[in-house]
């Protein structure tokens, strides 16, 4: 078990180095800051207790918590998140395959081949690590001139030291950084929560907020949980690792991350059109914006709209007239909420019904104020014609909501 942890950590550590440096360049800070941040986050999470199988390191975001919100993310959004994540990771590797020496391509192909076929020989050592070691040895021994990790930026030669941020502690400073901090928190929160849900092993974990706080005192940048990332102590020899080796590893990560079953013809034929729409929209938004949170929010909102539209049609109204003609009983079934309540008002024959009207809600559930307002509107229309209305069959929750909001409380708008 210990050997597996060490080898697994070594693989993702080597793969993270160029990514941490790249995030630093994008953020406009020294590349060493990205590496320092990854180091401090990994160490802090290891000490305070992280989630098994989920790695956190320096990225362009910060995670704060509220994991219970993830319950409201539909599965179609989850699938879209996984697929778009795989696409984004692959797109991030494309620049490393453009305008490069021809030797990069056989190295890349060799790395992929090693990761595909080496596990068939033995699984004692992770295939990605074997691929990185072999390709590095080949390029160094043969003196092949290809882009390396060292070309991405200088690696730090010392460990980070703690210190307070050198900024004035004033309201002006808070007003300046608050919008950016909020945006980073939302993005990091969504990415961390979605990644956490993808991890197979369910454990009691805490968020990465502590790690971000500690990293801030070391002058680091924000980070969050992303698949396949971690950081451990590194030595200068990693600067000689060819980028082709790491690109090959990340391409295999993309292939393994993508949910191929979700786009299989057999699956698409059986999946409801709404689910497909949500999944495709999530992927499209993420790929277009390069922001996982945008896709998750857009997909979730679309899923809610589709669900509301679907459930709205489940509210039915049937009328049974008394044989004597003096009373009519309307049986209402289904969920009554803002989407279905709009159609409810038009389901009654106000002019043709007898003087006594009974609305039986024993098969329905009143969910919100819109439904109560709709029932009030129905009663008003009958009363305007001199007819009496009796509402029966309300369950406890519906009766409490109707009793609290009915009458003149919702009128006058």
Tab-separated table of C-alpha atoms in Angstrom:
chain	number	residue	atom	x	y	z
A	1	UNK	CA	0.000	0.000	0.000
A	2	UNK	CA	2.792	2.412	0.905
A	3	UNK	CA	4.605	1.653	-2.354
A	4	UNK	CA	1.429	2.302	-4.326
A	5	UNK	CA	0.908	5.655	-2.600
A	6	UNK	CA	4.514	6.726	-3.239
A	7	UNK	CA	4.505	5.702	-6.901
A	8	UNK	CA	1.089	7.240	-7.500
A	9	UNK	CA	2.163	10.478	-5.857
A	10	UNK	CA	5.342	10.566	-7.915
A	11	UNK	CA	3.427	10.215	-11.184
A	12	UNK	CA	0.967	13.021	-10.494
A	13	UNK	CA	3.701	15.201	-9.014
A	14	UNK	CA	5.679	14.989	-12.241
A	15	UNK	CA	2.564	15.679	-14.289
A	16	UNK	CA	1.640	18.710	-12.180
A	17	UNK	CA	4.901	20.635	-12.517
A	18	UNK	CA	4.289	22.162	-15.970
A	19	UNK	CA	0.618	22.765	-15.150
A	20	UNK	CA	1.397	24.633	-11.928
A	21	UNK	CA	3.942	26.735	-13.805
A	22	UNK	CA	1.443	27.414	-16.609
A	23	UNK	CA	-1.225	28.553	-14.133
A	24	UNK	CA	1.317	30.923	-12.631
A	25	UNK	CA	2.078	32.417	-16.036
A	26	UNK	CA	-1.639	32.899	-16.700
A	27	UNK	CA	-2.079	34.540	-13.295
A	28	UNK	CA	0.866	36.842	-13.965
A	29	UNK	CA	2.985	35.643	-11.045
A	30	UNK	CA	6.380	34.016	-10.728
A	31	UNK	CA	6.345	30.313	-11.724
A	32	UNK	CA	7.841	29.434	-8.343
A	33	UNK	CA	4.635	30.664	-6.665
A	34	UNK	CA	2.581	28.001	-8.430
A	35	UNK	CA	4.966	25.295	-7.268
A	36	UNK	CA	5.103	26.698	-3.731
A	37	UNK	CA	1.292	26.799	-3.598
A	38	UNK	CA	0.986	23.214	-4.744
A	39	UNK	CA	3.545	22.116	-2.190
A	40	UNK	CA	1.935	23.888	0.764
A	41	UNK	CA	-1.591	22.763	-0.162
A	42	UNK	CA	-0.564	19.113	-0.426
A	43	UNK	CA	1.321	19.211	2.866
A	44	UNK	CA	-1.484	20.967	4.747
A	45	UNK	CA	-4.163	18.611	3.450
A	46	UNK	CA	-1.982	15.640	4.300
A	47	UNK	CA	-1.669	16.940	7.872
A	48	UNK	CA	-5.254	18.084	8.558
A	49	UNK	CA	-6.904	15.202	6.740
A	50	UNK	CA	-7.952	15.203	3.114
A	51	UNK	CA	-10.145	12.973	1.030
A	52	UNK	CA	-8.581	9.727	-0.249
A	53	UNK	CA	-8.043	9.633	-4.018
A	54	UNK	CA	-8.718	13.373	-4.477
A	55	UNK	CA	-5.686	15.597	-5.016
A	56	UNK	CA	-5.640	19.352	-4.466
A	57	UNK	CA	-3.080	21.770	-5.803
A	58	UNK	CA	-2.558	25.239	-7.235
A	59	UNK	CA	-4.985	26.176	-9.988
A	60	UNK	CA	-6.879	29.302	-10.923
A	61	UNK	CA	-9.474	29.032	-8.172
A	62	UNK	CA	-10.220	28.682	-4.468
A	63	UNK	CA	-12.621	26.204	-2.783
A	64	UNK	CA	-14.554	27.096	0.351
A	65	UNK	CA	-17.149	24.387	1.156
A	66	UNK	CA	-20.930	23.814	1.311
A	67	UNK	CA	-20.713	20.304	-0.089
A	68	UNK	CA	-24.408	19.636	0.505
A	69	UNK	CA	-25.207	21.725	-2.580
A	70	UNK	CA	-23.853	18.961	-4.788
A	71	UNK	CA	-27.035	16.968	-4.118
A	72	UNK	CA	-28.873	19.279	-6.491
A	73	UNK	CA	-26.579	18.640	-9.465
A	74	UNK	CA	-28.337	16.240	-11.905
A	75	UNK	CA	-26.556	13.192	-13.279
A	76	UNK	CA	-26.666	14.599	-16.818
A	77	UNK	CA	-24.662	17.581	-15.566
A	78	UNK	CA	-22.236	15.213	-13.856
A	79	UNK	CA	-21.683	13.337	-17.120
A	80	UNK	CA	-21.256	16.611	-18.973
A	81	UNK	CA	-18.772	17.764	-16.335
A	82	UNK	CA	-16.699	14.590	-16.699
A	83	UNK	CA	-16.692	14.742	-20.491
A	84	UNK	CA	-15.931	18.457	-20.669
A	85	UNK	CA	-13.144	18.028	-18.145
A	86	UNK	CA	-11.576	15.393	-20.369
A	87	UNK	CA	-11.943	17.681	-23.387
A	88	UNK	CA	-10.389	20.641	-21.558
A	89	UNK	CA	-7.437	18.569	-20.402
A	90	UNK	CA	-6.874	17.371	-23.962
A	91	UNK	CA	-7.178	20.903	-25.348
A	92	UNK	CA	-4.537	22.019	-22.850
A	93	UNK	CA	-2.145	19.481	-24.377
A	94	UNK	CA	-2.692	20.595	-27.983
A	95	UNK	CA	-0.290	23.589	-27.782
A	96	UNK	CA	2.447	21.169	-26.702
A	97	UNK	CA	1.954	19.284	-29.973
A	98	UNK	CA	2.086	22.294	-32.281
A	99	UNK	CA	5.197	23.827	-33.825
A	100	UNK	CA	7.491	21.372	-32.055
A	101	UNK	CA	10.483	19.328	-33.308
A	102	UNK	CA	9.513	16.196	-35.223
A	103	UNK	CA	11.032	14.029	-32.478
A	104	UNK	CA	8.152	14.994	-30.168
A	105	UNK	CA	5.660	12.903	-32.144
A	106	UNK	CA	7.446	9.523	-31.946
A	107	UNK	CA	8.113	10.200	-28.253
A	108	UNK	CA	4.441	10.922	-27.738
A	109	UNK	CA	3.418	7.783	-29.611
A	110	UNK	CA	5.949	5.747	-27.644
A	111	UNK	CA	4.643	7.089	-24.345
A	112	UNK	CA	1.056	6.203	-25.252
A	113	UNK	CA	2.109	2.728	-26.348
A	114	UNK	CA	3.953	2.148	-23.082
A	115	UNK	CA	0.931	3.146	-21.025
A	116	UNK	CA	-1.368	0.907	-23.056
A	117	UNK	CA	0.779	-2.235	-23.178
A	118	UNK	CA	3.001	-2.065	-20.062
A	119	UNK	CA	0.106	-2.915	-17.673
A	120	UNK	CA	-0.316	-6.168	-19.606
A	121	UNK	CA	3.205	-7.122	-18.513
A	122	UNK	CA	2.992	-5.988	-14.874
A	123	UNK	CA	1.019	-3.571	-12.708
A	124	UNK	CA	3.588	-3.456	-9.927
A	125	UNK	CA	4.789	-0.070	-11.192
A	126	UNK	CA	2.433	2.550	-12.633
A	127	UNK	CA	2.698	2.666	-16.425
A	128	UNK	CA	2.722	6.510	-16.550
A	129	UNK	CA	5.777	6.592	-14.292
A	130	UNK	CA	7.517	3.985	-16.471
A	131	UNK	CA	6.692	6.046	-19.555
A	132	UNK	CA	8.082	9.250	-18.026
A	133	UNK	CA	11.286	7.556	-16.877
A	134	UNK	CA	11.962	5.746	-20.159
A	135	UNK	CA	11.256	8.751	-22.392
A	136	UNK	CA	13.394	10.985	-20.189
A	137	UNK	CA	16.248	8.488	-20.302
A	138	UNK	CA	16.028	8.245	-24.093
A	139	UNK	CA	16.051	11.998	-24.663
A	140	UNK	CA	18.914	12.591	-22.235
A	141	UNK	CA	21.036	9.677	-23.450
A	142	UNK	CA	20.510	10.430	-27.133
A	143	UNK	CA	20.717	14.196	-26.694
A	144	UNK	CA	17.380	14.730	-28.451
A	145	UNK	CA	16.430	18.401	-28.513
A	146	UNK	CA	12.763	18.566	-27.518
A	147	UNK	CA	10.806	20.871	-25.173
A	148	UNK	CA	11.280	19.930	-21.518
A	149	UNK	CA	9.698	20.821	-18.187
A	150	UNK	CA	12.580	23.196	-17.558
A	151	UNK	CA	11.542	25.238	-20.589
A	152	UNK	CA	8.295	26.124	-18.824
A	153	UNK	CA	10.072	28.137	-16.172
A	154	UNK	CA	12.717	27.997	-13.495
A	155	UNK	CA	12.137	25.589	-10.646
A	156	UNK	CA	12.559	26.950	-7.096
A	157	UNK	CA	15.753	26.113	-5.252
A	158	UNK	CA	14.437	26.748	-1.736
A	159	UNK	CA	11.333	26.052	0.303
A	160	UNK	CA	8.673	28.739	0.881
A	161	UNK	CA	8.649	30.716	4.112
A	162	UNK	CA	5.551	32.060	5.889
A	163	UNK	CA	4.654	35.717	6.025
A	164	UNK	CA	1.705	38.110	6.135
A	165	UNK	CA	0.393	39.631	2.872
A	166	UNK	CA	2.029	42.989	2.216
A	167	UNK	CA	-1.215	44.905	1.644
A	168	UNK	CA	-2.977	47.623	3.651
A	169	UNK	CA	-5.745	46.176	5.819
A	170	UNK	CA	-8.443	48.708	4.889
A	171	UNK	CA	-11.992	48.693	3.528
A	172	UNK	CA	-10.643	49.926	0.196
A	173	UNK	CA	-8.449	46.843	-0.055
A	174	UNK	CA	-11.423	44.602	0.797
A	175	UNK	CA	-13.608	46.306	-1.804
A	176	UNK	CA	-10.868	45.796	-4.407
A	177	UNK	CA	-10.242	42.112	-3.819
A	178	UNK	CA	-13.776	41.001	-2.839
A	179	UNK	CA	-15.164	40.580	-6.408
A	180	UNK	CA	-12.157	38.533	-7.500
A	181	UNK	CA	-12.182	36.495	-4.297
A	182	UNK	CA	-15.880	35.702	-4.735
A	183	UNK	CA	-15.415	34.646	-8.354
A	184	UNK	CA	-12.471	32.419	-7.452
A	185	UNK	CA	-14.424	30.905	-4.573
A	186	UNK	CA	-17.397	30.024	-6.780
A	187	UNK	CA	-15.243	28.428	-9.472
A	188	UNK	CA	-13.104	26.521	-7.012
A	189	UNK	CA	-16.126	25.431	-5.013
A	190	UNK	CA	-17.894	24.005	-8.044
A	191	UNK	CA	-14.800	22.255	-9.361
A	192	UNK	CA	-13.938	20.760	-5.978
A	193	UNK	CA	-17.480	19.582	-5.249
A	194	UNK	CA	-17.897	18.037	-8.692
A	195	UNK	CA	-14.517	16.325	-8.456
A	196	UNK	CA	-15.330	15.079	-4.955
A	197	UNK	CA	-18.482	13.429	-6.228
A	198	UNK	CA	-16.518	11.645	-8.924
A	199	UNK	CA	-14.269	9.965	-6.380
A	200	UNK	CA	-15.481	6.395	-5.855
A	201	UNK	CA	-14.555	5.998	-2.212
A	202	UNK	CA	-16.963	7.811	0.068
A	203	UNK	CA	-15.283	9.276	3.149
A	204	UNK	CA	-15.964	11.949	5.718
A	205	UNK	CA	-13.848	14.852	4.514
A	206	UNK	CA	-13.405	18.540	5.015
A	207	UNK	CA	-12.998	21.211	2.377
A	208	UNK	CA	-9.758	22.678	1.052
A	209	UNK	CA	-10.386	26.010	2.750
A	210	UNK	CA	-7.749	25.426	5.422
A	211	UNK	CA	-5.106	24.655	2.817
A	212	UNK	CA	-5.906	27.849	0.926
A	213	UNK	CA	-5.642	29.917	4.099
A	214	UNK	CA	-2.234	28.460	4.974
A	215	UNK	CA	-1.040	28.808	1.367
A	216	UNK	CA	-1.933	32.491	1.479
A	217	UNK	CA	0.488	33.025	4.355
A	218	UNK	CA	3.230	31.485	2.209
A	219	UNK	CA	2.567	33.967	-0.600
A	220	UNK	CA	0.882	31.328	-2.746
A	221	UNK	CA	-1.995	31.411	-5.185
A	222	UNK	CA	-5.461	29.858	-4.874
A	223	UNK	CA	-6.046	26.185	-5.450
A	224	UNK	CA	-8.783	23.596	-5.538
A	225	UNK	CA	-9.387	19.928	-6.157
A	226	UNK	CA	-8.853	18.638	-9.685
A	227	UNK	CA	-8.442	15.098	-10.925
A	228	UNK	CA	-4.876	13.847	-11.142
A	229	UNK	CA	-3.127	16.698	-9.346
A	230	UNK	CA	-0.795	16.714	-6.379
A	231	UNK	CA	2.615	18.104	-5.437
A	232	UNK	CA	5.515	16.654	-3.448
A	233	UNK	CA	9.180	17.567	-3.040
A	234	UNK	CA	10.881	17.769	-6.437
A	235	UNK	CA	14.536	17.811	-7.487
A	236	UNK	CA	16.184	19.719	-10.402
A	237	UNK	CA	16.327	16.538	-12.482
A	238	UNK	CA	12.640	16.973	-13.337
A	239	UNK	CA	13.524	19.933	-15.548
A	240	UNK	CA	14.950	17.451	-18.065
A	241	UNK	CA	11.700	15.495	-18.437
A	242	UNK	CA	10.456	15.891	-22.032
A	243	UNK	CA	7.062	17.516	-22.307
A	244	UNK	CA	6.057	14.752	-24.714
A	245	UNK	CA	6.136	12.283	-21.815
A	246	UNK	CA	3.787	14.384	-19.696
A	247	UNK	CA	1.524	15.125	-22.659
A	248	UNK	CA	1.210	11.392	-23.264
A	249	UNK	CA	0.222	10.883	-19.626
A	250	UNK	CA	-2.413	13.609	-19.792
A	251	UNK	CA	-3.836	12.257	-23.067
A	252	UNK	CA	-4.329	8.894	-21.366
A	253	UNK	CA	-5.979	10.705	-18.450
A	254	UNK	CA	-8.377	12.321	-20.927
A	255	UNK	CA	-9.210	8.973	-22.477
A	256	UNK	CA	-9.839	7.374	-19.086
A	257	UNK	CA	-11.812	10.357	-17.755
A	258	UNK	CA	-14.221	10.673	-20.683
A	259	UNK	CA	-17.491	8.775	-20.171
A	260	UNK	CA	-17.587	6.933	-23.484
A	261	UNK	CA	-20.721	5.056	-22.464
A	262	UNK	CA	-22.623	8.357	-22.359
A	263	UNK	CA	-22.189	8.925	-26.108
A	264	UNK	CA	-22.681	5.329	-27.240
A	265	UNK	CA	-25.524	5.047	-29.792
A	266	UNK	CA	-27.305	2.507	-27.578
A	267	UNK	CA	-27.244	4.938	-24.656
A	268	UNK	CA	-28.343	7.935	-26.697
A	269	UNK	CA	-31.319	6.021	-28.114
A	270	UNK	CA	-32.607	5.246	-24.624
A	271	UNK	CA	-31.757	8.510	-22.888
A	272	UNK	CA	-34.547	11.158	-22.727
A	273	UNK	CA	-34.043	14.137	-25.017
A	274	UNK	CA	-33.928	16.477	-22.025
A	275	UNK	CA	-31.051	14.554	-20.450
A	276	UNK	CA	-29.080	14.665	-23.707
A	277	UNK	CA	-29.739	18.396	-24.014
A	278	UNK	CA	-28.450	19.052	-20.485
A	279	UNK	CA	-25.318	16.959	-21.054
A	280	UNK	CA	-24.509	18.581	-24.405
A	281	UNK	CA	-25.179	22.090	-23.084
A	282	UNK	CA	-22.895	21.492	-20.106
A	283	UNK	CA	-20.066	20.340	-22.365
A	284	UNK	CA	-20.623	23.172	-24.850
A	285	UNK	CA	-20.577	25.870	-22.162
A	286	UNK	CA	-17.428	24.491	-20.534
A	287	UNK	CA	-15.557	24.148	-23.820
A	288	UNK	CA	-16.655	27.617	-24.962
A	289	UNK	CA	-15.744	29.383	-21.719
A	290	UNK	CA	-12.991	27.055	-20.429
A	291	UNK	CA	-14.791	27.324	-17.096
A	292	UNK	CA	-16.212	24.184	-15.496
A	293	UNK	CA	-18.429	26.196	-13.149
A	294	UNK	CA	-20.196	27.951	-16.043
A	295	UNK	CA	-21.103	24.622	-17.596
A	296	UNK	CA	-22.306	23.172	-14.297
A	297	UNK	CA	-24.502	26.189	-13.549
A	298	UNK	CA	-25.914	26.349	-17.097
A	299	UNK	CA	-26.592	22.615	-17.140
A	300	UNK	CA	-28.211	22.634	-13.711
A	301	UNK	CA	-30.475	25.579	-14.553
A	302	UNK	CA	-31.517	23.911	-17.808
A	303	UNK	CA	-32.208	20.653	-15.971
A	304	UNK	CA	-34.408	22.504	-13.476
A	305	UNK	CA	-36.401	24.142	-16.294
A	306	UNK	CA	-36.870	20.817	-18.078
A	307	UNK	CA	-37.888	19.116	-14.846
A	308	UNK	CA	-40.374	21.868	-13.994
A	309	UNK	CA	-41.892	21.634	-17.465
A	310	UNK	CA	-42.165	17.853	-17.201
A	311	UNK	CA	-43.689	17.867	-13.724
A	312	UNK	CA	-46.093	20.676	-14.597
A	313	UNK	CA	-47.981	18.339	-16.921
A	314	UNK	CA	-48.511	15.836	-14.114
A	315	UNK	CA	-51.165	18.022	-12.489
A	316	UNK	CA	-54.577	16.819	-13.714
A	317	UNK	CA	-58.110	18.020	-13.016
A	318	UNK	CA	-61.176	15.801	-13.514
A	319	UNK	CA	-64.771	16.775	-12.817
A	320	UNK	CA	-67.625	14.580	-11.566
A	321	UNK	CA	-71.085	16.163	-11.467
A	322	UNK	CA	-73.631	15.073	-8.877
A	323	UNK	CA	-76.503	13.148	-10.486
A	324	UNK	CA	-78.928	15.681	-9.070
A	325	UNK	CA	-77.019	18.495	-10.739
A	326	UNK	CA	-76.597	20.510	-7.555
A	327	UNK	CA	-72.904	19.931	-7.006
A	328	UNK	CA	-69.710	19.230	-8.942
A	329	UNK	CA	-66.575	17.656	-7.499
A	330	UNK	CA	-63.211	18.460	-9.087
A	331	UNK	CA	-60.468	15.941	-8.317
A	332	UNK	CA	-57.007	17.504	-8.591
A	333	UNK	CA	-53.964	15.211	-8.690
A	334	UNK	CA	-50.247	15.870	-9.025
A	335	UNK	CA	-47.767	18.489	-7.898
A	336	UNK	CA	-49.032	22.054	-7.665
A	337	UNK	CA	-46.243	24.636	-7.963
A	338	UNK	CA	-45.432	27.720	-10.013
A	339	UNK	CA	-45.191	25.858	-13.329
A	340	UNK	CA	-48.400	23.833	-13.018
A	341	UNK	CA	-50.500	26.380	-11.141
A	342	UNK	CA	-50.771	28.652	-14.187
A	343	UNK	CA	-52.713	25.968	-16.055
A	344	UNK	CA	-54.827	25.104	-13.005
A	345	UNK	CA	-57.030	28.210	-13.200
A	346	UNK	CA	-58.187	27.391	-16.724
A	347	UNK	CA	-59.353	23.853	-15.911
A	348	UNK	CA	-62.677	24.826	-14.321
A	349	UNK	CA	-66.065	25.607	-15.933
A	350	UNK	CA	-66.946	28.694	-13.936
A	351	UNK	CA	-70.064	29.604	-15.895
A	352	UNK	CA	-71.509	26.138	-16.445
A	353	UNK	CA	-70.927	24.548	-13.035
A	354	UNK	CA	-73.714	24.277	-10.435
A	355	UNK	CA	-73.876	26.510	-7.389
A	356	UNK	CA	-71.789	24.242	-5.159
A	357	UNK	CA	-68.232	23.336	-6.139
A	358	UNK	CA	-65.931	20.970	-4.255
A	359	UNK	CA	-62.208	20.870	-5.071
A	360	UNK	CA	-60.691	17.618	-3.812
A	361	UNK	CA	-56.919	17.924	-3.317
A	362	UNK	CA	-56.347	14.568	-1.620
A	363	UNK	CA	-54.324	13.435	-4.629
A	364	UNK	CA	-52.354	16.677	-4.942
A	365	UNK	CA	-49.600	18.477	-3.067
A	366	UNK	CA	-49.464	22.264	-2.737
A	367	UNK	CA	-45.811	23.283	-2.981
A	368	UNK	CA	-45.598	27.073	-3.104
A	369	UNK	CA	-47.311	30.444	-2.923
A	370	UNK	CA	-48.106	30.387	-6.655
A	371	UNK	CA	-50.333	27.342	-6.131
A	372	UNK	CA	-52.129	28.989	-3.213
A	373	UNK	CA	-52.663	32.107	-5.300
A	374	UNK	CA	-54.071	29.967	-8.136
A	375	UNK	CA	-56.539	28.297	-5.754
A	376	UNK	CA	-57.566	31.737	-4.466
A	377	UNK	CA	-58.150	32.860	-8.053
A	378	UNK	CA	-60.370	29.840	-8.713
A	379	UNK	CA	-62.439	30.591	-5.588
A	380	UNK	CA	-62.762	34.259	-6.560
A	381	UNK	CA	-64.014	33.425	-10.043
A	382	UNK	CA	-66.726	31.177	-8.615
A	383	UNK	CA	-67.725	33.678	-5.929
A	384	UNK	CA	-68.081	36.402	-8.542
A	385	UNK	CA	-70.794	34.197	-10.062
A	386	UNK	CA	-72.446	33.621	-6.723
A	387	UNK	CA	-71.221	30.057	-6.295
A	388	UNK	CA	-69.676	28.487	-3.201
A	389	UNK	CA	-66.349	26.641	-3.204
A	390	UNK	CA	-65.106	24.060	-0.702
A	391	UNK	CA	-61.491	22.841	-0.764
A	392	UNK	CA	-61.005	19.399	0.802
A	393	UNK	CA	-58.357	16.691	1.093
A	394	UNK	CA	-55.363	18.893	1.866
A	395	UNK	CA	-52.487	17.009	3.474
A	396	UNK	CA	-50.765	18.488	6.520
A	397	UNK	CA	-48.100	20.449	4.648
A	398	UNK	CA	-50.519	21.704	2.000
A	399	UNK	CA	-53.112	22.693	4.599
A	400	UNK	CA	-50.550	24.624	6.614
A	401	UNK	CA	-49.260	26.488	3.541
A	402	UNK	CA	-52.763	27.191	2.248
A	403	UNK	CA	-53.961	28.356	5.639
A	404	UNK	CA	-51.025	30.726	5.996
A	405	UNK	CA	-51.100	32.294	2.536
A	406	UNK	CA	-54.680	32.077	1.288
A	407	UNK	CA	-57.143	34.939	1.343
A	408	UNK	CA	-56.121	38.526	0.744
A	409	UNK	CA	-52.422	37.984	1.586
A	410	UNK	CA	-51.501	37.212	-2.019
A	411	UNK	CA	-53.912	39.678	-3.624
A	412	UNK	CA	-53.220	43.141	-4.888
A	413	UNK	CA	-50.397	42.387	-7.355
